PDB file of C-alpha atoms in Angstrom:
ATOM      1  CA  MET E 182      81.368  64.496  11.882  1.00 56.00           C
ATOM      2  CA  SER E 183      82.928  67.154  14.108  1.00 79.00           C
ATOM      3  CA  SER E 184      82.699  65.758  16.986  1.00 88.00           C
ATOM      4  CA  ASP E 185      85.553  63.184  15.488  1.00 91.00           C
ATOM      5  CA  HIS E 186      87.350  66.283  14.665  1.00 94.00           C
ATOM      6  CA  ASP E 187      87.271  67.837  18.458  1.00 95.00           C
ATOM      7  CA  ALA E 188      88.789  64.547  19.514  1.00 95.00           C
ATOM      8  CA  LEU E 189      91.265  64.878  17.198  1.00 94.00           C
ATOM      9  CA  ARG E 190      92.413  68.282  18.099  1.00 96.00           C
ATOM     10  CA  LEU E 191      92.484  67.242  21.887  1.00 96.00           C
ATOM     11  CA  ALA E 192      94.344  63.891  20.948  1.00 94.00           C
ATOM     12  CA  ALA E 193      96.707  66.255  18.880  1.00 95.00           C
ATOM     13  CA  ALA E 194      97.631  69.115  21.442  1.00 95.00           C
ATOM     14  CA  THR E 195      97.929  66.816  24.570  1.00 94.00           C
ATOM     15  CA  ASP E 196      98.469  63.645  25.874  1.00 93.00           C
ATOM     16  CA  ALA E 197      95.222  61.526  25.339  1.00 95.00           C
ATOM     17  CA  ALA E 198      94.165  57.936  24.896  1.00 95.00           C
ATOM     18  CA  LEU E 199      92.100  57.977  20.965  1.00 95.00           C
ATOM     19  CA  CYS E 200      89.292  55.572  21.166  1.00 94.00           C
ATOM     20  CA  THR E 201      88.279  54.545  17.557  1.00 94.00           C
ATOM     21  CA  ILE E 202      84.704  52.726  16.905  1.00 92.00           C
ATOM     22  CA  VAL E 203      86.666  49.760  15.404  1.00 91.00           C
ATOM     23  CA  GLY E 204      83.684  47.663  14.527  1.00 90.00           C
ATOM     24  CA  ILE E 205      80.241  46.952  15.471  1.00 86.00           C
ATOM     25  CA  ASP E 206      77.887  43.583  15.576  1.00 83.00           C
ATOM     26  CA  GLY E 207      74.355  44.709  15.244  1.00 80.00           C
ATOM     27  CA  SER E 208      72.510  48.250  15.149  1.00 78.00           C
ATOM     28  CA  PHE E 209      74.665  50.652  16.994  1.00 79.00           C
ATOM     29  CA  SER E 210      73.887  55.157  17.814  1.00 81.00           C
ATOM     30  CA  ARG E 211      77.686  55.322  16.224  1.00 85.00           C
ATOM     31  CA  ARG E 212      79.617  54.272  13.047  1.00 89.00           C
ATOM     32  CA  THR E 213      83.104  52.755  12.822  1.00 91.00           C
ATOM     33  CA  GLY E 214      85.599  55.719  12.726  1.00 93.00           C
ATOM     34  CA  ALA E 215      83.800  57.298  15.065  1.00 93.00           C
ATOM     35  CA  GLN E 216      85.977  59.033  17.948  1.00 95.00           C
ATOM     36  CA  LEU E 217      86.903  59.622  21.858  1.00 94.00           C
ATOM     37  CA  ALA E 218      89.921  61.934  23.322  1.00 96.00           C
ATOM     38  CA  VAL E 219      90.399  61.421  26.581  1.00 95.00           C
ATOM     39  CA  ALA E 220      93.377  63.582  28.681  1.00 95.00           C
ATOM     40  CA  ARG E 221      94.890  62.920  31.443  1.00 93.00           C
ATOM     41  CA  ASP E 222      93.350  64.995  33.381  1.00 92.00           C
ATOM     42  CA  GLY E 223      90.169  63.648  32.245  1.00 88.00           C
ATOM     43  CA  SER E 224      88.602  66.421  29.986  1.00 92.00           C
ATOM     44  CA  VAL E 225      86.900  64.889  26.958  1.00 92.00           C
ATOM     45  CA  ALA E 226      85.662  64.696  23.377  1.00 95.00           C
ATOM     46  CA  GLY E 227      83.951  64.081  20.785  1.00 94.00           C
ATOM     47  CA  ASP E 228      81.085  60.865  21.345  1.00 89.00           C
ATOM     48  CA  LEU E 229      81.058  57.473  20.935  1.00 86.00           C
ATOM     49  CA  ALA E 230      77.737  56.666  21.942  1.00 77.00           C
ATOM     50  CA  ASP E 231      76.250  57.980  25.063  1.00 70.00           C
ATOM     51  CA  ASN E 232      77.633  59.313  28.919  1.00 76.00           C
ATOM     52  CA  CYS E 233      77.528  55.983  29.869  1.00 77.00           C
ATOM     53  CA  LEU E 234      80.040  54.497  27.717  1.00 81.00           C
ATOM     54  CA  ASN E 235      82.323  58.092  26.803  1.00 85.00           C
ATOM     55  CA  ALA E 236      82.295  57.147  30.926  1.00 84.00           C
ATOM     56  CA  GLU E 237      83.708  53.495  30.987  1.00 85.00           C
ATOM     57  CA  LEU E 238      86.602  55.025  28.485  1.00 88.00           C
ATOM     58  CA  ALA E 239      87.381  56.996  30.529  1.00 89.00           C
ATOM     59  CA  ASN E 240      88.008  55.184  32.975  1.00 88.00           C
ATOM     60  CA  GLN E 241      89.978  52.510  30.556  1.00 90.00           C
ATOM     61  CA  ALA E 242      91.667  54.357  29.143  1.00 92.00           C
ATOM     62  CA  PHE E 243      94.528  54.955  31.171  1.00 92.00           C
ATOM     63  CA  LEU E 244      94.450  51.359  33.241  1.00 91.00           C
ATOM     64  CA  GLU E 245      97.579  49.910  30.932  1.00 90.00           C
ATOM     65  CA  PRO E 246      99.917  51.240  28.753  1.00 88.00           C
ATOM     66  CA  GLY E 247      99.282  51.261  24.662  1.00 90.00           C
ATOM     67  CA  PRO E 248      96.538  50.406  22.189  1.00 92.00           C
ATOM     68  CA  ARG E 249      94.150  47.886  23.827  1.00 92.00           C
ATOM     69  CA  MET E 250      91.048  46.854  22.059  1.00 93.00           C
ATOM     70  CA  LEU E 251      87.730  46.448  24.311  1.00 90.00           C
ATOM     71  CA  ARG E 252      84.269  45.295  23.495  1.00 88.00           C
ATOM     72  CA  TYR E 253      82.000  46.014  24.963  1.00 81.00           C
ATOM     73  CA  GLY E 254      78.181  44.796  24.776  1.00 77.00           C
ATOM     74  CA  LYS E 255      77.167  41.802  23.704  1.00 75.00           C
ATOM     75  CA  GLY E 256      79.912  39.587  23.800  1.00 78.00           C
ATOM     76  CA  SER E 257      82.127  41.154  26.827  1.00 79.00           C
ATOM     77  CA  PRO E 258      83.886  40.092  29.467  1.00 81.00           C
ATOM     78  CA  PHE E 259      82.201  43.487  30.705  1.00 74.00           C
ATOM     79  CA  ILE E 260      78.886  41.928  32.384  1.00 65.00           C
ATOM     80  CA  ASP E 261      77.893  44.812  34.073  1.00 63.00           C
ATOM     81  CA  PHE E 262      77.854  46.919  30.884  1.00 60.00           C
ATOM     82  CA  ARG E 263      75.265  47.160  28.339  1.00 60.00           C
ATOM     83  CA  LEU E 264      74.732  48.535  25.146  1.00 58.00           C
ATOM     84  CA  PRO E 265      71.607  50.187  23.959  1.00 54.00           C
ATOM     85  CA  CYS E 266      70.008  48.205  21.357  1.00 51.00           C
ATOM     86  CA  GLY E 267      71.891  44.571  23.193  1.00 50.00           C
ATOM     87  CA  SER E 268      74.375  45.324  19.997  1.00 53.00           C
ATOM     88  CA  GLY E 269      78.004  44.964  20.554  1.00 56.00           C
ATOM     89  CA  SER E 270      81.073  47.486  19.730  1.00 57.00           C
ATOM     90  CA  ILE E 271      84.933  47.256  19.376  1.00 58.00           C
ATOM     91  CA  SER E 272      87.066  49.732  20.704  1.00 57.00           C
TER      92      SER E 272
END
């Protein structure tokens, strides 16, 4: 839970994108509600699974303005990005 608090602190202190897992299909290493914050300067706080997913979310964070829902893993439009255990996650 402390990594979620770290994400909220970073998001409150600077211009940052806050990524939250809002749905999981199958097994996954994190729970629904887990968070990752990505600041414009590239710093991150929190954890949503592994470094690959965190880095992908950091890349996506400021590509488009406003809130978005992105699906990774099974059923994702990002065909080159797989999640462990064949699961799916919506952030």
